[in-house]
Coordinates of C-alpha atoms in Angstrom, one line a residue:
M1 CA -19.7 26.7 -3.6
S2 CA -23.3 26.1 -4.3
R3 CA -25.4 23.3 -2.7
N4 CA -25.7 21.8 -6.2
N5 CA -22.0 20.7 -5.7
S6 CA -22.6 19.3 -2.3
I7 CA -23.9 16.0 -0.9
A8 CA -25.1 14.7 2.4
V9 CA -25.7 11.4 4.2
D10 CA -28.6 9.3 2.9
G11 CA -31.6 9.8 5.2
E12 CA -32.4 6.1 5.4
Q13 CA -28.9 5.4 6.4
Q14 CA -29.1 7.9 9.2
R15 CA -32.5 6.5 10.3
R16 CA -30.8 3.1 10.8
M17 CA -28.0 4.6 12.7
S18 CA -30.4 6.3 15.1
M19 CA -32.3 3.1 15.7
N20 CA -29.1 1.2 16.5
N21 CA -27.6 3.9 18.7
A22 CA -29.5 5.3 21.7
D23 CA -26.9 8.0 22.1
I24 CA -26.9 9.1 18.5
A25 CA -27.3 12.8 19.5
Q26 CA -24.2 12.9 21.6
L27 CA -22.3 10.6 19.3
T28 CA -23.0 12.9 16.3
Q29 CA -22.0 16.0 18.3
D30 CA -18.7 14.6 19.5
A31 CA -17.9 13.1 16.0
T32 CA -18.6 16.5 14.4
R33 CA -16.1 18.3 16.6
A34 CA -13.4 15.6 16.1
T35 CA -14.0 15.6 12.3
K36 CA -13.7 19.4 12.0
A37 CA -10.6 19.4 14.2
E38 CA -9.0 16.8 12.0
Q39 CA -9.9 18.6 8.8
K40 CA -8.4 21.9 10.1
M41 CA -5.3 20.2 11.4
T42 CA -2.1 21.2 9.5
L43 CA 0.8 18.8 8.9
M44 CA 3.0 20.4 11.6
E45 CA 0.1 20.3 14.1
G46 CA -0.4 16.6 13.3
I47 CA 3.3 15.9 13.8
R48 CA 3.3 17.7 17.2
L49 CA 0.1 15.9 18.3
Y50 CA 0.9 12.4 17.0
P51 CA 4.7 11.9 17.3
K52 CA 4.3 8.5 18.9
A53 CA 1.8 7.3 16.2
I54 CA 4.5 8.3 13.6
A55 CA 7.2 6.4 15.5
W56 CA 5.0 3.2 15.8
S57 CA 4.0 3.4 12.1
V58 CA 7.6 3.8 11.1
L59 CA 8.6 0.8 13.2
L60 CA 6.0 -1.5 11.6
S61 CA 6.9 -0.3 8.1
G62 CA 10.4 -1.5 8.7
A63 CA 9.2 -5.0 7.8
I64 CA 8.9 -3.7 4.2
I65 CA 12.6 -2.9 4.1
M66 CA 13.1 -6.7 4.5
E67 CA 10.6 -7.5 1.8
G68 CA 12.1 -4.9 -0.6
Y69 CA 15.5 -6.4 0.1
D70 CA 14.3 -10.0 -0.5
I71 CA 12.4 -9.2 -3.8
N72 CA 15.4 -7.3 -5.2
L73 CA 17.7 -10.2 -4.2
I74 CA 15.6 -12.7 -6.1
A75 CA 15.8 -10.8 -9.4
N76 CA 19.4 -9.5 -9.2
L77 CA 21.2 -12.6 -7.7
Q78 CA 20.6 -14.0 -11.2
A79 CA 23.3 -11.5 -12.4
V80 CA 25.9 -12.9 -9.9
P81 CA 28.4 -15.3 -11.6
A82 CA 28.6 -17.7 -8.7
F83 CA 24.8 -17.9 -8.5
K84 CA 24.6 -18.6 -12.2
R85 CA 27.2 -21.4 -12.0
K86 CA 25.3 -23.0 -9.1
F87 CA 21.7 -22.7 -10.3
G88 CA 22.1 -22.0 -14.0
V89 CA 22.9 -24.0 -17.2
Q90 CA 26.0 -23.7 -19.4
L91 CA 25.5 -22.0 -22.8
P92 CA 27.3 -23.0 -26.0
D93 CA 29.8 -20.1 -25.5
G94 CA 30.8 -21.6 -22.1
T95 CA 29.1 -19.0 -19.9
Y96 CA 26.4 -19.8 -17.4
Q97 CA 22.8 -18.5 -17.3
V98 CA 19.7 -19.2 -15.3
T99 CA 17.1 -20.1 -17.9
A100 CA 14.3 -17.7 -18.6
A101 CA 11.8 -20.2 -17.3
W102 CA 13.6 -20.5 -13.9
Q103 CA 14.1 -16.8 -13.7
A104 CA 10.4 -16.3 -14.0
G105 CA 9.7 -19.3 -11.7
L106 CA 11.9 -18.0 -8.8
T107 CA 10.4 -14.5 -8.9
N108 CA 6.9 -15.8 -9.3
G109 CA 7.3 -18.4 -6.6
A110 CA 7.6 -15.6 -4.0
Y111 CA 4.5 -13.9 -5.5
V112 CA 2.5 -17.2 -5.3
G113 CA 3.4 -17.4 -1.6
E114 CA 2.5 -13.8 -1.1
I115 CA -1.0 -14.4 -2.6
L116 CA -1.6 -17.2 -0.1
G117 CA -0.2 -15.0 2.8
L118 CA -2.4 -12.1 1.8
M119 CA -5.6 -14.0 1.8
V120 CA -4.8 -15.6 5.1
N121 CA -3.8 -12.2 6.5
G122 CA -7.1 -10.6 5.6
I123 CA -8.9 -13.1 7.9
I124 CA -6.3 -13.4 10.7
A125 CA -5.5 -9.7 11.1
E126 CA -9.2 -8.8 11.4
R127 CA -9.7 -11.6 13.9
Y128 CA -6.6 -11.3 16.1
G129 CA -5.4 -7.8 15.4
F130 CA -2.4 -6.2 13.7
K131 CA 0.2 -6.8 16.4
K132 CA -0.2 -10.6 16.8
T133 CA -0.4 -11.1 13.1
M134 CA 2.8 -9.2 12.4
I135 CA 4.7 -10.9 15.2
G136 CA 3.6 -14.3 13.9
A137 CA 4.7 -13.4 10.3
L138 CA 8.1 -12.2 11.5
S139 CA 8.7 -15.4 13.5
A140 CA 7.8 -17.4 10.4
V141 CA 10.3 -15.4 8.3
T142 CA 13.1 -16.1 10.8
A143 CA 12.6 -19.9 10.5
L144 CA 12.1 -20.0 6.7
I145 CA 15.3 -18.1 5.9
F146 CA 17.1 -21.4 6.8
I147 CA 15.6 -23.0 3.6
L148 CA 17.0 -20.2 1.4
F149 CA 20.4 -20.2 3.1
F150 CA 20.9 -24.0 2.8
A151 CA 19.3 -24.4 -0.6
Q152 CA 21.3 -27.1 -2.5
N153 CA 19.5 -26.9 -5.9
I154 CA 17.1 -24.5 -7.7
E155 CA 14.1 -26.6 -6.8
M156 CA 14.8 -26.2 -3.1
L157 CA 15.3 -22.5 -3.6
L158 CA 11.9 -22.3 -5.2
V159 CA 10.2 -24.1 -2.3
G160 CA 11.9 -21.7 0.1
L161 CA 10.8 -18.6 -1.8
I162 CA 7.1 -19.9 -2.0
L163 CA 7.0 -20.5 1.7
I164 CA 8.7 -17.3 2.8
G165 CA 6.4 -15.4 0.4
I166 CA 3.5 -16.2 2.8
P167 CA 4.7 -13.9 5.6
W168 CA 5.9 -11.4 3.1
G169 CA 2.2 -11.1 2.0
V170 CA 1.4 -10.1 5.5
F171 CA 4.0 -7.3 5.5
Q172 CA 2.7 -6.0 2.1
T173 CA -0.7 -4.8 3.4
L174 CA -0.6 -4.8 7.2
T175 CA 2.1 -2.0 7.3
T176 CA 0.0 0.2 5.0
T177 CA -3.3 -0.3 6.8
Y178 CA -1.7 0.2 10.2
A179 CA -0.2 3.5 9.0
A180 CA -3.7 4.6 7.7
E181 CA -5.4 3.7 11.0
V182 CA -3.1 5.2 13.6
T183 CA -2.6 8.6 12.0
P184 CA -5.0 11.6 11.2
V185 CA -5.8 13.0 7.8
P186 CA -2.7 15.3 7.3
L187 CA -0.2 12.5 8.3
R188 CA -1.8 9.7 6.2
P189 CA -0.1 10.5 2.9
I190 CA 3.3 10.7 4.5
L191 CA 3.1 7.5 6.6
T192 CA 1.4 5.4 4.0
T193 CA 3.8 6.4 1.3
Y194 CA 6.7 5.9 3.7
V195 CA 6.0 2.2 3.1
N196 CA 7.3 2.7 -0.5
L197 CA 10.4 4.5 0.8
C198 CA 11.1 1.4 3.0
W199 CA 10.8 -0.7 -0.1
V200 CA 13.3 1.5 -1.9
F201 CA 15.6 1.3 1.1
G202 CA 15.5 -2.5 1.0
Q203 CA 16.3 -2.5 -2.7
F204 CA 19.2 -0.2 -2.2
I205 CA 20.6 -2.3 0.6
A206 CA 20.3 -5.5 -1.5
S207 CA 22.1 -3.8 -4.5
G208 CA 24.9 -2.7 -2.2
V209 CA 25.3 -6.2 -0.7
L210 CA 25.2 -7.8 -4.1
K211 CA 27.8 -5.3 -5.4
G212 CA 30.1 -6.2 -2.5
I213 CA 29.9 -10.0 -3.1
S214 CA 29.3 -10.1 -6.8
E215 CA 32.9 -11.0 -7.7
R216 CA 33.2 -13.8 -5.1
P217 CA 33.7 -17.1 -6.8
D218 CA 32.4 -19.3 -4.0
Q219 CA 29.0 -20.2 -2.5
W220 CA 29.2 -17.3 -0.1
A221 CA 28.4 -15.0 -3.0
Y222 CA 24.8 -16.0 -2.6
R223 CA 24.7 -17.4 0.9
I224 CA 25.8 -14.1 2.6
P225 CA 22.9 -12.1 1.1
Y226 CA 20.4 -14.6 2.4
A227 CA 22.1 -14.7 5.9
I228 CA 21.8 -10.9 6.2
Q229 CA 18.0 -11.3 6.3
W230 CA 18.3 -12.7 9.9
I231 CA 19.3 -9.2 11.0
Y232 CA 15.7 -7.8 10.6
P233 CA 13.1 -10.0 12.3
V234 CA 14.1 -10.2 16.0
P235 CA 14.5 -6.4 16.6
L236 CA 11.1 -5.8 14.9
I237 CA 9.4 -8.5 16.9
I238 CA 10.7 -7.0 20.2
G239 CA 9.5 -3.5 19.1
I240 CA 6.1 -4.5 17.8
A241 CA 5.4 -6.4 21.1
F242 CA 5.2 -3.0 22.8
A243 CA 3.3 -1.3 19.9
P244 CA -0.3 -0.2 20.4
E245 CA -3.1 -1.9 18.5
S246 CA -5.0 -0.1 15.7
P247 CA -7.8 2.0 17.4
W248 CA -10.0 1.5 14.4
W249 CA -9.7 -2.3 14.8
L250 CA -10.6 -2.0 18.5
V251 CA -13.7 0.2 17.6
R252 CA -14.8 -2.4 15.0
K253 CA -14.6 -5.0 17.9
E254 CA -16.6 -2.6 20.1
R255 CA -13.8 -2.3 22.6
Y256 CA -14.2 1.5 23.0
D257 CA -12.4 1.8 26.3
D258 CA -9.4 0.0 24.9
A259 CA -9.5 2.2 21.8
K260 CA -9.5 5.3 23.9
K261 CA -6.4 4.1 25.8
V262 CA -4.7 3.4 22.5
V263 CA -5.5 6.9 21.1
L264 CA -4.0 8.4 24.2
R265 CA -0.9 6.3 23.7
L266 CA -0.6 7.4 20.1
A267 CA -1.2 11.1 20.7
S268 CA 0.5 13.7 23.0
P269 CA -2.6 15.6 24.4
E270 CA -0.3 17.9 26.3
K271 CA 0.8 19.4 23.0
N272 CA -2.8 20.4 22.2
P273 CA -5.2 21.3 25.0
D274 CA -8.2 21.1 22.6
F275 CA -7.5 17.4 21.8
N276 CA -10.3 15.2 23.1
A277 CA -9.8 11.4 23.0
D278 CA -13.5 10.7 23.6
E279 CA -14.5 12.8 20.5
T280 CA -11.9 11.0 18.4
I281 CA -13.3 7.7 19.4
A282 CA -16.8 9.1 18.6
M283 CA -15.6 9.9 15.1
Y284 CA -14.3 6.4 14.6
K285 CA -17.5 4.9 16.0
H286 CA -19.7 7.2 13.9
T287 CA -17.9 6.2 10.7
N288 CA -18.1 2.5 11.7
E289 CA -21.9 2.8 12.4
M290 CA -22.4 4.7 9.2
E291 CA -20.8 1.8 7.2
K292 CA -22.7 -0.8 9.2
A293 CA -25.9 1.0 8.1
I294 CA -24.9 0.4 4.5
S295 CA -23.6 -3.1 4.9
D296 CA -23.0 -5.0 8.1
G297 CA -20.9 -7.7 6.4
T298 CA -17.1 -7.9 6.7
S299 CA -16.3 -10.9 4.5
Y300 CA -14.3 -10.9 1.2
W301 CA -17.6 -11.3 -0.6
D302 CA -18.8 -8.0 0.8
C303 CA -15.9 -6.3 -1.0
F304 CA -17.8 -7.0 -4.2
K305 CA -21.2 -5.7 -3.1
G306 CA -22.9 -2.3 -3.6
T307 CA -20.6 0.7 -3.4
D308 CA -17.7 -1.4 -2.0
L309 CA -17.4 -3.0 -5.5
R310 CA -16.3 0.3 -6.9
R311 CA -13.9 0.9 -4.0
T312 CA -12.4 -2.6 -4.6
E313 CA -12.0 -1.9 -8.3
I314 CA -10.2 1.4 -7.7
A315 CA -7.8 -0.1 -5.1
A316 CA -7.1 -3.1 -7.2
M317 CA -6.5 -1.2 -10.4
T318 CA -4.4 1.4 -8.6
W319 CA -2.0 -1.3 -7.5
F320 CA -2.2 -3.2 -10.8
T321 CA -1.1 0.1 -12.5
Q322 CA 2.0 0.0 -10.4
A323 CA 2.9 -3.4 -11.8
W324 CA 2.1 -2.6 -15.5
C325 CA 3.3 0.9 -16.0
G326 CA 6.8 -0.4 -17.0
S327 CA 8.2 -0.8 -13.5
S328 CA 9.4 -4.3 -14.4
F329 CA 12.5 -2.7 -15.9
M330 CA 13.5 -1.6 -12.5
G331 CA 13.1 -5.0 -11.0
F332 CA 15.5 -6.5 -13.6
S333 CA 17.7 -3.4 -13.9
T334 CA 21.0 -5.1 -13.0
Y335 CA 20.3 -8.0 -15.3
F336 CA 19.4 -5.6 -18.1
F337 CA 22.5 -3.5 -17.7
E338 CA 24.7 -6.5 -17.6
N339 CA 23.2 -8.0 -20.8
A340 CA 23.4 -4.5 -22.4
G341 CA 27.2 -4.7 -22.2
L342 CA 28.1 -3.4 -18.7
D343 CA 30.4 -5.5 -16.5
T344 CA 28.9 -6.8 -13.3
S345 CA 30.4 -4.1 -11.0
N346 CA 29.1 -1.3 -13.2
A347 CA 25.7 -2.9 -13.5
F348 CA 25.3 -3.0 -9.7
S349 CA 26.6 0.6 -9.4
M350 CA 23.9 1.7 -11.9
S351 CA 21.3 -0.1 -9.8
L352 CA 22.5 1.6 -6.6
G353 CA 22.2 4.9 -8.4
I354 CA 18.7 4.0 -9.4
Y355 CA 17.5 3.2 -5.9
A356 CA 19.2 6.3 -4.4
I357 CA 17.3 8.4 -7.0
G358 CA 14.2 6.5 -6.2
A359 CA 14.5 7.5 -2.5
I360 CA 14.8 11.1 -3.5
G361 CA 11.7 10.7 -5.6
V362 CA 9.6 9.6 -2.6
F363 CA 10.7 12.8 -0.7
V364 CA 9.5 14.8 -3.7
S365 CA 6.2 13.0 -3.6
W366 CA 5.7 14.1 0.0
W367 CA 6.2 17.7 -1.1
L368 CA 3.9 17.4 -4.1
M369 CA 0.9 15.4 -2.6
P370 CA -0.4 18.2 -0.3
R371 CA -0.2 20.6 -3.2
V372 CA -1.5 18.8 -6.2
G373 CA -3.3 15.8 -4.7
R374 CA -3.1 12.0 -5.4
R375 CA -5.0 11.8 -8.6
T376 CA -3.1 14.6 -10.4
L377 CA 0.2 13.1 -9.4
Y378 CA -0.8 9.7 -10.6
V379 CA -2.0 10.9 -14.0
W380 CA 1.0 13.1 -14.7
G381 CA 3.4 10.5 -13.5
L382 CA 2.0 8.0 -16.0
V383 CA 2.1 10.6 -18.8
I384 CA 5.9 11.2 -18.2
M385 CA 6.7 7.5 -17.8
L386 CA 4.9 6.8 -21.0
A387 CA 7.1 9.3 -22.8
I388 CA 10.3 7.8 -21.2
L389 CA 9.4 4.3 -22.2
L390 CA 8.9 5.4 -25.8
I391 CA 12.4 7.0 -25.8
I392 CA 13.9 3.8 -24.4
G393 CA 12.1 1.7 -27.1
F394 CA 13.5 3.9 -29.9
L395 CA 17.0 3.8 -28.4
G396 CA 16.7 0.0 -28.5
I397 CA 16.4 0.1 -32.3
A398 CA 20.1 1.3 -32.5
P399 CA 22.6 -1.4 -33.5
E400 CA 23.9 -3.6 -30.7
G401 CA 27.3 -2.8 -29.2
N402 CA 26.8 0.9 -29.1
A403 CA 28.0 1.8 -25.7
S404 CA 26.7 5.4 -25.8
V405 CA 23.2 4.1 -26.5
Q406 CA 23.3 1.6 -23.7
W407 CA 24.4 4.3 -21.2
A408 CA 21.6 6.6 -22.6
I409 CA 19.1 3.8 -21.9
G410 CA 20.6 3.5 -18.4
A411 CA 20.1 7.3 -17.9
M412 CA 16.5 7.0 -19.1
L413 CA 15.9 4.2 -16.6
I414 CA 17.2 6.4 -13.8
I415 CA 14.9 9.2 -14.8
F416 CA 12.0 6.7 -15.1
T417 CA 12.7 5.5 -11.5
F418 CA 12.7 9.0 -10.2
V419 CA 9.4 9.8 -11.8
Y420 CA 7.9 6.5 -10.7
D421 CA 9.0 7.0 -7.1
A422 CA 7.8 10.6 -7.1
S423 CA 4.3 9.6 -8.3
V424 CA 2.9 6.1 -9.0
G425 CA 5.2 4.2 -6.6
P426 CA 4.4 5.9 -3.3
V427 CA 1.0 7.5 -4.1
C428 CA -0.4 4.0 -4.7
Y429 CA 0.1 3.0 -1.1
C430 CA -1.7 6.1 0.1
L431 CA -4.6 5.5 -2.3
V432 CA -5.2 1.9 -1.6
A433 CA -5.2 2.6 2.2
E434 CA -7.7 5.6 1.9
I435 CA -10.1 4.3 -0.7
P436 CA -11.7 1.2 1.1
S437 CA -14.3 1.5 3.8
S438 CA -12.9 1.2 7.3
R439 CA -14.8 -2.1 8.0
L440 CA -13.4 -3.7 4.8
R441 CA -10.1 -1.9 4.6
Q442 CA -7.9 -4.9 5.4
K443 CA -9.7 -7.3 3.1
T444 CA -9.9 -4.7 0.2
V445 CA -6.2 -3.9 0.5
V446 CA -5.5 -7.7 0.4
L447 CA -7.6 -8.2 -2.7
A448 CA -5.9 -5.1 -4.3
R449 CA -2.4 -6.4 -3.5
N450 CA -3.2 -9.8 -4.9
W451 CA -4.4 -8.2 -8.1
Y452 CA -1.0 -6.5 -8.2
N453 CA 0.7 -9.8 -7.5
I454 CA -1.2 -11.4 -10.4
G455 CA -0.1 -8.6 -12.7
S456 CA 3.5 -9.0 -11.4
I457 CA 3.5 -12.7 -12.0
I458 CA 2.4 -12.2 -15.6
G459 CA 5.0 -9.4 -16.0
N460 CA 7.7 -11.5 -14.5
I461 CA 7.0 -14.4 -16.8
M462 CA 7.3 -12.1 -19.8
T463 CA 10.1 -9.7 -18.8
P464 CA 12.9 -12.3 -18.5
R465 CA 11.9 -13.7 -21.9
M466 CA 12.0 -10.2 -23.3
L467 CA 15.5 -9.5 -22.0
N468 CA 17.1 -13.0 -22.0
P469 CA 19.4 -13.5 -25.0
S470 CA 18.5 -17.2 -25.0
A471 CA 14.7 -16.3 -25.3
W472 CA 12.9 -13.4 -27.1
N473 CA 16.0 -11.1 -26.8
W474 CA 14.0 -7.9 -27.3
G475 CA 16.3 -5.9 -25.1
A476 CA 15.4 -2.2 -24.8
K477 CA 12.7 -2.6 -27.5
S478 CA 10.7 -4.3 -24.7
A479 CA 9.8 -0.7 -23.6
F480 CA 7.4 -0.4 -26.6
F481 CA 5.3 -3.2 -25.0
W482 CA 5.3 -1.5 -21.6
A483 CA 4.5 1.9 -23.2
G484 CA 1.3 0.3 -24.5
T485 CA 0.3 -1.0 -21.1
C486 CA 1.2 2.3 -19.4
F487 CA -1.1 4.1 -21.9
L488 CA -4.0 1.8 -21.0
C489 CA -3.4 2.4 -17.3
L490 CA -3.4 6.1 -17.9
V491 CA -6.8 5.9 -19.6
W492 CA -8.2 4.0 -16.7
T493 CA -6.7 6.4 -14.2
Y494 CA -8.2 9.5 -15.9
F495 CA -11.7 8.2 -15.9
R496 CA -11.9 6.1 -12.7
L497 CA -9.4 7.3 -10.1
P498 CA -10.9 9.8 -7.6
E499 CA -9.2 12.4 -5.4
P500 CA -9.3 11.5 -1.7
K501 CA -6.9 14.3 -0.6
G502 CA -8.0 15.9 2.7
R503 CA -11.0 13.7 3.1
T504 CA -11.9 11.9 6.4
Y505 CA -13.0 8.3 6.1
G506 CA -16.6 9.4 6.8
E507 CA -16.6 11.9 3.9
L508 CA -15.3 9.2 1.6
D509 CA -18.1 6.9 2.6
I510 CA -20.6 9.5 1.6
L511 CA -18.9 10.3 -1.7
F512 CA -18.9 6.7 -2.7
G513 CA -22.4 6.1 -1.2
Q514 CA -23.8 9.0 -3.4
R515 CA -21.9 7.6 -6.4
V516 CA -20.0 10.8 -7.1
S517 CA -18.0 10.7 -10.4
A518 CA -14.2 10.3 -9.9
R519 CA -13.5 13.6 -11.7
K520 CA -15.9 15.4 -9.3
F521 CA -14.6 14.1 -6.0
K522 CA -12.3 17.1 -5.5
E523 CA -14.9 19.8 -6.0
T524 CA -17.8 18.2 -4.1
V525 CA -18.6 19.5 -0.7
V526 CA -19.6 16.8 1.8
R527 CA -22.2 17.7 4.5
E528 CA -21.4 14.7 6.6
F529 CA -23.4 15.6 9.7
E530 CA -26.2 17.7 8.3
E531 CA -28.6 14.8 7.9
D532 CA -27.4 13.4 11.3
E533 CA -28.5 16.6 13.0
S534 CA -31.9 16.5 11.2
V535 CA -32.5 12.9 12.3
V536 CA -31.4 13.7 15.8
E537 CA -33.7 16.7 16.1
K538 CA -36.7 14.6 14.9
K539 CA -35.8 11.9 17.4
L540 CA -35.6 14.4 20.2
E541 CA -38.9 16.1 19.1
G542 CA -40.5 12.7 19.1
E543 CA -39.2 12.0 22.7
K544 CA -40.5 15.4 23.9
T545 CA -44.0 14.7 22.3
T546 CA -44.2 11.3 24.0
H547 CA -43.1 12.8 27.3
L548 CA -45.8 15.5 27.1
E549 CA -48.4 13.0 26.2
E550 CA -47.5 10.9 29.2
I551 CA -47.8 14.0 31.5
N552 CA -51.1 15.1 30.0
S553 CA -52.4 11.5 30.4
K554 CA -51.4 11.4 34.1
Q555 CA -53.0 14.9 34.7
S556 CA -56.3 13.8 33.2
M557 CA -56.5 10.7 35.4

């Protein structure tokens, strides 16, 4: 590839780095070796070298199973007869229904709590580290489950959901950023998208539990699902207490010796004699110093300055797309099926099928991402989902009571879920973890997730009204609306979403720093250390000249 398609580090940026680092020559040399080793590393080599990093990442991601379970519970408990009798109102035909306003209120209450938790998390996690923040959030969840379990009215349930949403907000981003910071380039797409698989697992478990208790006529039909949540936190707290801290976080705190110890805990050096922990830390430090040369700030406000503004936009819109591509149908799937004419048992059976297919979709995304990349998978996923939504919308025009049409809609929703969980669903987590700069990663991911939460709140206000027979009662025709939003998301994705596949964080810094177009990210060659070496050589030549002048001065005396 010609040099016209390549870029290098800005010279002024490198000058600042050399001024702030007396050992810039050695740092650059070590970072170069570590970067090249990581770029050449295959997936299997990464698995052999970092099995412990994989295990710790999987452990922390387990918290997302709990959140996926809880979020699914909120939406689908509203289809359980005993829950509707306790917290709903009686309709003229004698049946009970939670009003559309309260349906939206309960779901959005959790999202409001998550927004608060996310903003706090961005500050606390960067100050105290990932481990302490996760343990604190899990401890809070253990206590707050009592409010949900003993809720006597719908208002008390809403308060409980708002409060428990705060620690859920911590889980949403900390698990993804931890996975991104403890694993090398080839493992990043697997471990970050595993977070989405955990979400699907949680939804599947919730649907199974709800199917098992849906026909119970007493209070335990909704108390048992909430009580099951107590199973998760304590084992996770114990495991996380022994987990290593993020080495990137330690480097940002200039605790280089501790970072090296953590890297050795995460890796298995005996599996690769060429592995060098010092060089790995040098790569982290080099990237951190390169970002400091651009902007030394690490506040939320810094996410909206310079090149970080573009990175924040991409991360935020990538997650927003996940909320507005039509995925709201999946969140209310059981409720939709039930109102479409299926009995409660069949409705939950259909939901179980949806989440099982979703899990398979995540595995398919793992196979596709190394081959086609994140951007391509995102674009084509949206194209296919747009087509499916249009089909569902046209099926919704058919007369009510047609069982064949309702089952056809159910089949389309299953296909939609598979496509979503093979593309937009999991790939989103990988993208939002890779796109931000390392110094602002935690806060950028927080802002992005909150943009998703805002989109979800708006969607959750509208979706129940679209589906509820006592409100707008659009039914399957709601798909036309979501097809329109999916198309808008597709347009943004095509023009603004770059391809970070195979890039180190240092390379991404340079690509964004040089303002490379999103559609040219994939083909652009990054000469990350070329300018480094030039600056180092000049610095060394200057030192030699000064040394010779001193010798000549002494000889002439």
